[in-house]
Coordinates of N, CA and C in Angstrom, one line a residue:
Chain A
D1 N 0.7 -1.1 0.0 CA 0.1 0.1 0.1 C 0.8 1.2 0.1
T2 N 0.7 2.1 -1.0 CA 1.7 3.3 -1.1 C 0.8 4.6 -0.7
G3 N -0.3 4.5 0.2 CA -0.8 5.7 0.7 C -0.1 6.2 1.9
V4 N -0.8 7.2 2.5 CA -0.4 7.8 3.9 C -0.9 6.7 5.1
S5 N -0.1 6.6 5.9 CA -0.2 5.7 6.8 C 0.0 6.3 8.2
Q6 N -0.7 5.8 9.2 CA -0.8 6.6 10.6 C -0.9 5.5 11.6
D7 N 0.0 5.8 12.8 CA -0.1 4.9 13.6 C 0.1 5.6 15.1
P8 N -0.8 5.0 16.1 CA -1.8 3.8 15.9 C -3.0 4.6 15.5
R9 N -4.0 3.6 15.2 CA -5.2 4.2 14.8 C -6.1 4.8 15.9
H10 N -6.0 4.2 17.0 CA -6.8 4.5 18.2 C -5.7 4.5 19.3
K11 N -6.0 5.8 20.2 CA -5.3 5.6 21.4 C -6.1 6.0 22.5
I12 N -6.2 5.5 23.7 CA -7.0 5.9 24.7 C -5.8 6.1 25.8
T13 N -6.0 7.4 26.5 CA -4.9 7.7 27.4 C -5.7 8.5 28.6
K14 N -4.9 8.5 29.7 CA -5.4 9.1 31.0 C -5.0 10.8 30.8
R15 N -5.8 11.5 31.4 CA -5.3 12.9 31.5 C -4.2 13.0 32.1
G16 N -2.9 13.8 31.3 CA -1.7 14.1 32.2 C -0.7 13.3 31.5
Q17 N -0.9 12.0 30.6 CA 0.0 11.3 30.0 C 0.5 12.0 28.7
N18 N 1.4 11.5 28.3 CA 2.1 11.9 27.0 C 1.7 10.9 25.8
V19 N 1.4 11.4 24.7 CA 1.2 10.6 23.6 C 2.0 11.0 22.3
T20 N 2.3 10.2 21.7 CA 3.0 10.3 20.1 C 2.4 9.7 19.2
F21 N 2.1 10.2 18.1 CA 1.6 9.8 17.1 C 2.5 9.7 15.8
R22 N 2.5 8.7 14.9 CA 3.3 8.7 13.7 C 2.5 8.7 12.3
C23 N 3.2 9.6 11.3 CA 2.6 9.4 10.1 C 3.9 9.0 9.1
D24 N 3.5 8.3 8.4 CA 4.1 7.8 7.0 C 3.5 8.3 5.8
P25 N 4.2 9.6 5.1 CA 3.6 10.0 4.0 C 4.1 9.1 2.7
I26 N 3.3 9.7 1.7 CA 3.6 9.1 0.4 C 5.1 9.1 0.1
S27 N 5.9 8.2 -0.2 CA 7.2 8.4 -0.4 C 7.9 9.4 -1.2
E28 N 7.3 9.8 -2.1 CA 7.9 11.1 -3.1 C 7.5 12.2 -2.6
H29 N 6.4 12.5 -1.6 CA 5.8 13.8 -1.2 C 7.0 14.5 -0.2
N30 N 7.1 15.9 -0.5 CA 8.1 16.5 0.3 C 7.2 17.4 1.3
R31 N 5.8 17.5 1.0 CA 5.0 18.3 2.1 C 4.4 17.4 2.8
L32 N 4.2 17.6 4.3 CA 3.4 16.9 5.1 C 2.7 17.9 6.1
Y33 N 1.3 17.7 6.2 CA 0.4 18.4 7.1 C -0.1 17.6 8.3
W34 N -0.2 18.4 9.3 CA -1.1 17.9 10.4 C -2.6 18.5 10.5
Y35 N -3.6 17.8 10.7 CA -4.8 18.6 11.1 C -5.4 17.9 12.4
R36 N -6.4 18.5 13.0 CA -7.1 18.0 14.1 C -8.7 18.1 13.7
Q37 N -9.3 17.0 14.0 CA -10.9 17.3 13.6 C -11.6 16.6 15.1
T38 N -12.5 17.6 15.3 CA -13.3 17.2 16.5 C -14.8 16.7 16.1
L39 N -15.5 16.1 16.7 CA -16.6 15.5 16.4 C -17.6 16.8 15.7
G40 N -18.2 16.4 14.7 CA -19.1 17.2 13.7 C -18.5 18.6 13.2
Q41 N -17.3 18.6 13.1 CA -16.5 19.9 12.8 C -15.7 19.2 11.5
G42 N -15.2 20.3 10.7 CA -14.3 19.9 9.5 C -12.7 19.9 10.3
P43 N -11.8 19.3 9.5 CA -10.5 19.4 10.1 C -9.9 20.9 10.2
E44 N -8.9 21.0 11.2 CA -8.4 22.4 11.3 C -6.9 22.1 11.4
F45 N -6.1 22.9 10.5 CA -5.0 22.8 10.3 C -4.0 23.0 11.5
L46 N -3.1 22.4 11.8 CA -2.2 22.4 12.9 C -0.7 22.7 12.4
T47 N -0.2 22.0 11.5 CA 1.2 22.5 11.2 C 1.6 21.8 9.8
Y48 N 2.7 22.3 9.4 CA 3.3 22.0 8.0 C 4.6 21.9 8.0
F49 N 5.1 20.9 7.3 CA 6.5 20.6 7.0 C 6.8 20.8 5.5
Q50 N 8.1 21.2 5.1 CA 8.5 21.0 3.7 C 9.7 20.5 4.0
N51 N 9.7 19.0 3.5 CA 11.0 18.3 3.8 C 11.1 18.4 5.2
E52 N 12.3 18.4 5.9 CA 12.2 18.5 7.3 C 12.1 19.8 8.0
A53 N 11.7 20.9 7.4 CA 11.8 22.1 8.0 C 10.1 22.3 8.2
Q54 N 9.9 22.6 9.7 CA 8.7 22.9 9.9 C 8.3 24.5 9.7
L55 N 7.5 24.8 8.8 CA 7.5 26.2 8.3 C 6.2 26.8 8.7
E56 N 5.3 26.3 9.3 CA 4.1 26.9 9.8 C 3.4 26.1 11.1
K57 N 3.0 26.8 12.1 CA 2.2 26.3 13.2 C 1.1 27.1 13.6
S58 N -0.2 26.6 13.5 CA -1.4 27.2 14.0 C -1.3 27.5 15.4
R59 N -2.2 28.7 15.6 CA -2.1 29.0 17.1 C -2.8 27.9 18.0
L60 N -3.5 27.1 17.2 CA -4.0 25.8 18.0 C -3.0 24.9 18.7
L61 N -1.7 25.1 18.1 CA -0.9 24.1 18.4 C 0.0 24.7 20.0
S62 N -0.7 24.3 20.8 CA -0.1 25.0 22.2 C 1.2 24.5 22.5
D63 N 1.9 25.0 23.7 CA 3.3 24.4 23.8 C 3.1 23.0 24.2
R64 N 2.2 22.4 24.6 CA 2.1 20.9 24.9 C 2.3 20.2 23.6
F65 N 2.4 20.6 22.4 CA 2.3 19.9 21.3 C 3.6 20.3 20.6
S66 N 4.1 19.2 20.1 CA 5.5 19.4 19.1 C 5.4 18.4 18.3
A67 N 5.9 18.7 17.0 CA 6.0 17.8 15.7 C 7.3 17.9 15.2
E68 N 7.8 16.9 14.6 CA 9.0 16.6 14.2 C 8.9 16.0 12.8
R69 N 9.8 16.1 11.8 CA 9.8 15.4 10.6 C 11.5 15.2 10.2
P70 N 12.0 14.3 11.1 CA 13.7 14.2 10.8 C 13.9 13.7 9.4
K71 N 14.9 14.2 8.7 CA 15.1 13.7 7.4 C 14.1 13.7 6.4
G72 N 12.9 14.2 6.6 CA 12.0 14.8 5.8 C 11.2 13.6 5.4
S73 N 11.2 12.5 6.1 CA 10.5 11.3 5.8 C 9.3 11.4 6.7
F74 N 9.2 10.3 7.6 CA 8.0 10.1 8.6 C 7.9 11.4 9.6
S75 N 6.8 11.7 10.0 CA 6.6 12.8 11.0 C 6.0 12.1 12.3
T76 N 6.2 12.7 13.4 CA 5.6 12.4 14.7 C 4.9 13.8 15.3
L77 N 3.8 13.5 16.1 CA 3.3 14.5 16.8 C 3.1 14.0 18.2
E78 N 3.6 14.9 19.2 CA 3.6 14.5 20.3 C 2.9 15.3 21.2
I79 N 1.9 15.1 22.1 CA 1.0 15.9 23.0 C 1.8 15.5 24.5
Q80 N 1.9 16.4 25.0 CA 2.4 16.2 26.6 C 1.3 16.6 27.5
R81 N 1.2 15.9 28.5 CA 0.2 16.4 29.7 C -1.2 16.4 29.0
T82 N -1.6 15.4 28.5 CA -2.8 15.5 27.7 C -4.0 16.0 28.6
E83 N -4.8 16.6 27.9 CA -6.3 17.4 28.5 C -7.3 16.6 27.6
Q84 N -8.6 16.7 28.4 CA -9.8 16.0 27.8 C -10.1 16.7 26.4
G85 N -9.6 18.2 26.3 CA -10.0 18.8 25.1 C -9.2 18.4 24.1
D86 N -8.1 17.5 24.4 CA -7.3 17.1 23.1 C -7.8 16.0 22.5
S87 N -9.0 15.5 22.9 CA -9.6 14.2 22.3 C -10.2 14.6 21.0
A88 N -9.7 13.9 19.9 CA -10.1 14.5 18.7 C -9.4 13.3 17.7
M89 N -9.7 13.5 16.4 CA -9.0 12.7 15.5 C -7.8 13.5 14.7
Y90 N -6.8 12.9 14.8 CA -5.5 13.5 14.2 C -5.4 13.1 13.0
L91 N -5.3 14.0 11.8 CA -5.1 13.6 10.6 C -3.9 14.0 10.0
C92 N -3.1 13.4 9.1 CA -1.8 13.6 8.5 C -2.3 13.5 7.1
A93 N -1.5 14.4 6.3 CA -1.6 14.6 4.8 C -0.5 14.7 4.4
S94 N -0.2 14.2 3.0 CA 1.1 14.6 2.6 C 0.7 15.2 0.9
S95 N 1.7 16.0 0.4 CA 1.6 16.2 -1.2 C 2.8 16.5 -1.8
F96 N 2.7 16.5 -3.0 CA 3.9 16.5 -4.0 C 4.5 18.0 -4.0
G97 N 3.6 19.1 -3.8 CA 3.8 20.2 -3.8 C 3.9 21.1 -5.1
L98 N 3.1 20.7 -6.1 CA 3.1 21.1 -7.2 C 2.4 22.4 -7.3
A99 N 3.3 23.5 -7.9 CA 2.6 24.8 -7.9 C 1.1 24.8 -8.4
G100 N 0.4 25.5 -7.6 CA -1.2 25.8 -8.0 C -2.0 24.3 -8.0
V101 N -1.5 23.2 -7.8 CA -2.1 21.9 -7.8 C -1.6 21.1 -6.8
D102 N -1.9 21.6 -5.6 CA -1.3 20.8 -4.5 C -2.0 19.9 -3.7
T103 N -2.4 18.7 -4.5 CA -3.4 17.9 -3.8 C -2.8 17.1 -2.4
Q104 N -3.6 17.1 -1.4 CA -3.2 16.5 -0.1 C -3.8 15.3 -0.2
Y105 N -3.2 14.2 0.2 CA -3.7 12.9 0.3 C -3.6 12.5 1.8
F106 N -4.8 12.3 2.3 CA -4.9 11.9 3.9 C -4.8 10.5 4.3
G107 N -4.2 10.3 5.4 CA -4.2 9.1 6.1 C -5.3 8.9 6.9
P108 N -5.5 7.4 7.3 CA -6.9 7.2 8.0 C -7.1 7.9 9.4
G109 N -6.2 8.7 10.1 CA -6.1 9.4 11.1 C -5.8 8.4 12.4
T110 N -5.5 9.1 13.3 CA -5.4 8.5 14.7 C -6.5 9.2 15.5
R111 N -7.3 8.4 16.2 CA -8.5 8.8 17.1 C -8.0 8.7 18.7
L112 N -7.7 10.0 19.4 CA -7.2 10.0 20.6 C -8.7 10.2 21.5
T113 N -8.7 9.5 22.6 CA -9.6 9.6 23.7 C -8.8 9.8 24.9
V114 N -9.0 11.1 25.5 CA -8.3 11.5 26.8 C -9.2 11.2 27.8
L115 N -9.2 10.4 28.7 CA -10.1 10.2 30.0 C -9.7 11.0 31.0
Chain B
S1 N -9.5 28.6 12.3 CA -10.9 28.7 12.2 C -11.6 28.3 10.9
Q2 N -12.6 27.8 10.8 CA -13.5 27.3 9.7 C -13.8 28.5 8.7
Q3 N -13.4 28.3 7.4 CA -13.7 29.3 6.5 C -14.9 29.0 5.8
G4 N -15.0 27.9 5.3 CA -16.2 27.5 4.4 C -17.4 27.1 5.2
E5 N -18.7 27.3 4.8 CA -20.0 27.0 5.1 C -20.8 26.0 4.2
E6 N -20.8 24.9 4.6 CA -21.5 24.1 3.7 C -23.3 24.2 3.9
D7 N -23.9 23.9 2.7 CA -25.3 24.2 3.1 C -26.0 23.0 1.9
P8 N -26.8 22.1 2.4 CA -27.4 22.2 3.8 C -26.5 21.2 4.7
Q9 N -26.7 21.4 5.9 CA -25.8 20.4 7.0 C -26.0 18.9 6.8
A10 N -27.2 18.7 6.3 CA -27.7 17.3 6.2 C -28.5 17.1 5.0
L11 N -28.2 16.1 4.0 CA -29.0 15.7 3.2 C -29.7 14.4 2.8
S12 N -30.7 14.1 2.6 CA -31.1 12.6 2.4 C -31.8 12.8 1.1
I13 N -31.3 11.5 0.4 CA -32.1 11.4 -1.1 C -32.0 9.9 -1.2
Q14 N -32.8 9.7 -2.3 CA -33.0 8.2 -2.7 C -32.2 7.9 -3.9
E15 N -31.7 6.7 -3.6 CA -30.6 6.3 -4.9 C -31.2 6.6 -6.3
G16 N -30.3 7.1 -7.1 CA -30.4 7.5 -8.3 C -30.8 9.0 -8.5
E17 N -31.1 9.5 -7.5 CA -31.4 11.1 -7.5 C -30.1 11.9 -7.5
N18 N -30.0 13.1 -7.9 CA -28.9 14.0 -7.8 C -28.8 14.7 -6.5
A19 N -27.5 15.0 -6.1 CA -27.3 15.6 -4.9 C -26.7 17.0 -5.0
T20 N -27.2 17.9 -4.7 CA -26.5 19.1 -4.7 C -26.0 19.7 -3.4
M21 N -24.9 20.0 -3.3 CA -24.2 20.6 -2.0 C -23.7 22.0 -2.3
N22 N -23.8 23.1 -1.3 CA -23.3 24.3 -1.7 C -22.2 24.5 -0.6
C23 N -21.4 25.3 -0.8 CA -20.2 25.9 -0.1 C -20.2 27.5 0.0
S24 N -19.9 28.1 1.1 CA -19.5 29.6 0.8 C -18.3 29.7 1.6
Y25 N -17.4 31.0 1.2 CA -16.4 31.0 1.9 C -16.2 32.5 2.1
K26 N -15.1 32.9 2.9 CA -15.1 34.4 3.2 C -14.0 35.1 2.7
T27 N -12.9 34.4 2.4 CA -11.8 35.2 1.9 C -11.4 35.0 0.5
S28 N -10.3 35.7 -0.1 CA -9.9 35.4 -1.5 C -9.2 33.7 -1.3
I29 N -9.2 33.3 -2.5 CA -8.8 31.7 -2.6 C -7.8 31.7 -4.0
N30 N -7.1 30.5 -3.6 CA -6.3 30.1 -5.1 C -7.0 29.1 -5.8
N31 N -7.5 28.2 -4.8 CA -8.5 27.1 -5.4 C -9.1 26.7 -4.2
L32 N -10.3 25.7 -4.6 CA -11.3 25.2 -3.7 C -11.4 23.6 -4.0
Q33 N -11.5 23.0 -2.9 CA -11.4 21.3 -3.3 C -12.6 21.0 -2.3
W34 N -13.2 19.8 -2.9 CA -14.0 18.9 -2.3 C -13.4 17.7 -1.8
Y35 N -13.8 17.4 -0.5 CA -13.2 16.1 0.1 C -14.7 15.2 0.5
R36 N -14.4 14.0 0.5 CA -15.4 13.0 1.0 C -14.8 12.2 2.2
Q37 N -15.6 12.1 3.4 CA -15.2 11.2 4.6 C -16.1 10.3 5.0
N38 N -15.8 9.0 5.0 CA -16.6 8.0 5.3 C -16.6 7.9 6.8
S39 N -17.9 7.4 7.6 CA -17.8 7.4 8.9 C -16.5 7.3 9.6
G40 N -16.1 8.3 10.3 CA -14.9 8.2 11.3 C -13.4 7.9 10.6
R41 N -13.5 8.1 9.4 CA -12.2 7.8 8.5 C -11.4 9.0 8.2
G42 N -10.4 8.7 7.1 CA -9.7 9.8 6.8 C -10.4 10.3 5.5
L43 N -9.9 11.5 4.9 CA -10.7 12.1 3.9 C -10.2 11.9 2.4
V44 N -10.9 11.6 1.4 CA -10.5 11.5 0.1 C -10.8 12.6 -0.7
H45 N -9.8 12.9 -1.5 CA -9.9 14.0 -2.4 C -10.8 13.7 -3.5
L46 N -11.6 14.6 -3.8 CA -12.7 14.4 -4.9 C -12.5 15.3 -6.2
I47 N -12.2 16.6 -6.0 CA -12.0 17.3 -7.2 C -11.6 18.9 -6.6
L48 N -10.7 19.4 -7.6 CA -10.1 20.5 -7.2 C -10.6 21.4 -8.3
I49 N -10.8 22.8 -8.0 CA -11.1 23.8 -9.1 C -10.3 25.1 -8.8
R50 N -9.6 25.7 -9.7 CA -8.9 26.7 -9.4 C -9.8 28.2 -9.6
S51 N -9.2 29.1 -9.0 CA -9.8 30.4 -9.0 C -10.3 30.9 -10.1
N52 N -9.6 30.7 -11.2 CA -9.9 31.3 -12.4 C -10.7 30.3 -13.3
E53 N -11.3 29.0 -12.7 CA -12.0 28.3 -13.5 C -13.7 28.5 -12.9
R54 N -14.3 28.2 -13.6 CA -16.0 28.1 -13.5 C -16.6 26.9 -13.2
E55 N -16.1 25.8 -13.7 CA -16.7 24.5 -13.8 C -15.6 23.3 -14.2
K56 N -15.9 22.2 -13.3 CA -15.2 21.0 -13.8 C -16.0 19.7 -13.4
H57 N -15.6 18.9 -14.2 CA -16.3 17.7 -14.1 C -15.4 16.5 -13.8
S58 N -15.9 15.3 -13.0 CA -15.2 14.3 -13.0 C -16.0 13.1 -12.7
G59 N -16.2 12.4 -13.8 CA -17.1 11.2 -13.6 C -18.5 11.8 -13.5
R60 N -18.8 11.4 -12.3 CA -20.3 11.9 -11.8 C -20.4 13.1 -11.1
L61 N -19.3 13.4 -10.7 CA -19.3 15.0 -10.0 C -19.2 16.0 -10.9
R62 N -20.0 17.4 -10.3 CA -19.8 18.4 -11.3 C -19.5 19.6 -10.2
V63 N -18.6 20.3 -10.4 CA -18.3 21.3 -9.3 C -18.3 22.8 -9.9
T64 N -18.8 24.0 -9.4 CA -18.9 25.0 -9.9 C -18.3 26.2 -9.0
L65 N -17.7 27.2 -9.4 CA -17.2 28.2 -8.6 C -17.6 29.4 -9.2
D66 N -17.8 30.3 -8.1 CA -18.5 31.7 -8.4 C -17.5 32.6 -7.2
T67 N -16.4 33.1 -7.6 CA -15.6 33.9 -6.7 C -16.1 35.1 -6.5
S68 N -17.2 35.9 -7.4 CA -17.8 36.9 -7.0 C -18.7 36.8 -6.0
K69 N -19.2 35.6 -5.7 CA -20.3 35.4 -4.6 C -19.6 34.5 -3.6
K70 N -18.3 34.2 -3.8 CA -17.5 33.5 -2.9 C -18.3 32.2 -2.5
S71 N -18.6 31.3 -3.6 CA -19.5 30.3 -3.3 C -19.1 29.0 -4.5
S72 N -19.4 27.9 -4.1 CA -19.1 26.8 -5.0 C -20.2 25.8 -4.7
S73 N -20.4 24.8 -5.8 CA -21.4 23.8 -5.4 C -20.9 22.5 -5.9
L74 N -21.1 21.4 -5.3 CA -20.9 20.1 -5.9 C -22.2 19.5 -6.1
L75 N -22.4 18.8 -7.4 CA -23.2 18.0 -7.5 C -23.0 16.5 -8.1
I76 N -23.6 15.7 -7.4 CA -23.3 14.3 -7.5 C -24.6 13.7 -8.2
T77 N -24.3 13.4 -9.4 CA -25.4 12.7 -10.4 C -25.9 11.3 -10.1
A78 N -26.9 10.7 -10.3 CA -27.2 9.6 -10.1 C -26.6 8.8 -9.0
S79 N -27.0 9.3 -7.7 CA -26.3 8.9 -6.5 C -26.5 7.5 -6.2
R80 N -25.6 7.0 -5.3 CA -25.5 5.3 -5.1 C -25.4 5.5 -3.6
A81 N -26.0 4.3 -2.9 CA -25.8 4.0 -1.7 C -24.5 4.3 -1.1
A82 N -23.3 3.9 -2.0 CA -22.0 4.1 -1.6 C -21.5 5.7 -1.5
D83 N -22.3 6.4 -2.0 CA -22.1 8.0 -1.8 C -22.2 8.4 -0.4
T84 N -22.9 7.7 0.4 CA -23.3 8.1 1.9 C -21.9 8.5 2.6
A85 N -21.8 9.5 2.8 CA -20.5 10.1 3.7 C -20.9 11.6 4.2
S86 N -19.7 12.2 4.5 CA -19.8 13.6 5.2 C -18.9 14.3 3.8
Y87 N -19.3 15.0 3.3 CA -18.5 16.1 2.3 C -18.2 17.3 2.9
F88 N -16.8 17.6 2.5 CA -16.2 19.0 2.9 C -15.7 19.8 1.8
C89 N -15.9 21.1 1.9 CA -15.3 22.1 1.0 C -14.1 22.6 1.8
A90 N -13.1 22.7 1.0 CA -11.7 23.3 1.5 C -11.2 24.1 0.7
T91 N -10.9 25.4 1.3 CA -10.2 26.4 0.4 C -8.8 26.6 0.4
V92 N -8.1 27.0 -0.4 CA -6.7 27.2 -0.4 C -6.2 28.6 -0.7
L93 N -5.4 29.3 0.2 CA -4.7 30.5 -0.2 C -3.4 30.3 0.2
F94 N -2.6 30.4 -0.9 CA -1.1 30.1 -0.9 C -0.4 31.1 0.1
T95 N 0.2 30.8 1.0 CA 1.0 31.7 1.8 C 2.3 31.3 1.8
G96 N 3.2 31.9 1.0 CA 4.7 31.3 0.8 C 4.6 30.0 0.1
A97 N 5.1 28.8 0.5 CA 5.0 27.6 0.1 C 3.8 26.5 0.7
N98 N 3.2 27.4 1.6 CA 2.0 26.7 2.5 C 0.7 26.6 1.7
S99 N 0.3 25.3 1.4 CA -0.9 25.3 0.9 C -2.1 24.7 1.6
K100 N -2.1 25.1 3.0 CA -2.9 24.6 4.0 C -4.4 24.5 3.6
L101 N -5.2 23.5 3.8 CA -6.4 23.5 3.7 C -7.2 24.1 4.9
T102 N -8.4 25.0 4.4 CA -9.3 25.3 5.1 C -10.5 25.0 5.2
F103 N -11.3 24.2 6.0 CA -12.4 23.4 5.7 C -13.5 24.1 6.2
G104 N -14.7 23.7 5.9 CA -15.9 23.9 6.4 C -16.2 22.9 7.2
K105 N -17.7 22.9 7.9 CA -18.2 22.1 8.9 C -18.7 20.7 8.2
G106 N -18.8 20.8 6.8 CA -19.2 19.5 6.4 C -20.7 19.0 6.2
I107 N -21.0 18.6 5.1 CA -22.4 17.9 4.9 C -22.6 16.6 4.9
T108 N -23.8 16.1 5.6 CA -23.9 14.6 5.9 C -24.8 14.1 4.8
L109 N -24.3 13.4 3.8 CA -25.1 13.0 2.8 C -25.5 11.6 3.2
S110 N -26.8 11.2 2.9 CA -27.4 9.9 3.0 C -28.2 9.6 1.8
V111 N -27.7 8.3 1.2 CA -28.5 7.9 0.0 C -29.1 6.6 0.6
R112 N -30.5 6.9 0.2 CA -31.1 5.4 0.6 C -31.3 4.7 -0.5
P113 N -31.2 3.4 -0.2 CA -31.1 2.3 -1.4 C -32.7 2.2 -2.1

């Protein structure tokens, strides 16, 4: 399968614990995006990488959130000291970065539940 | 923050009928895209229309864009039960190299067999 993959698919944690999610983009894609989606809402942008450089972060991304993309391949999103409000679906997308036509391909998401 | 607003919020039709979904947005855009999401899963890209285009077709999908009214519509013809899903419009305004998507809240489409 050459699509975007995310791991784990589901994560249940207790408030205050740290969690880390992984995203493996389509191999030739140089752009990688993280979004968060809560129930009944559309996804909201969190952060963006071009190769290994994190070029933009949303104000939604508090200090408890950190994302990395070492070597410009897979990416990780870590949430420290989780709160119940962090419960959501975390979606990763990648794209080739063609000017004017930057179609993003999404992974299946990681559903986080904070108890 | 959400940019697009889809209308209606929910739509229920009979298999074989056409489904029309509308999206309005607030700011300038470079392109507008429609995505489908099956229950609790990732999003699937359906179609992209650039700001200088007015209409595009892809299979049973037809999308229109009116930048003067800041609105778009997605038409699914001859709907099937498998079209049951949530549909989102998303706008893109290039900021440097970033093509982040700004989504609406989505439309829930139910197609009855």
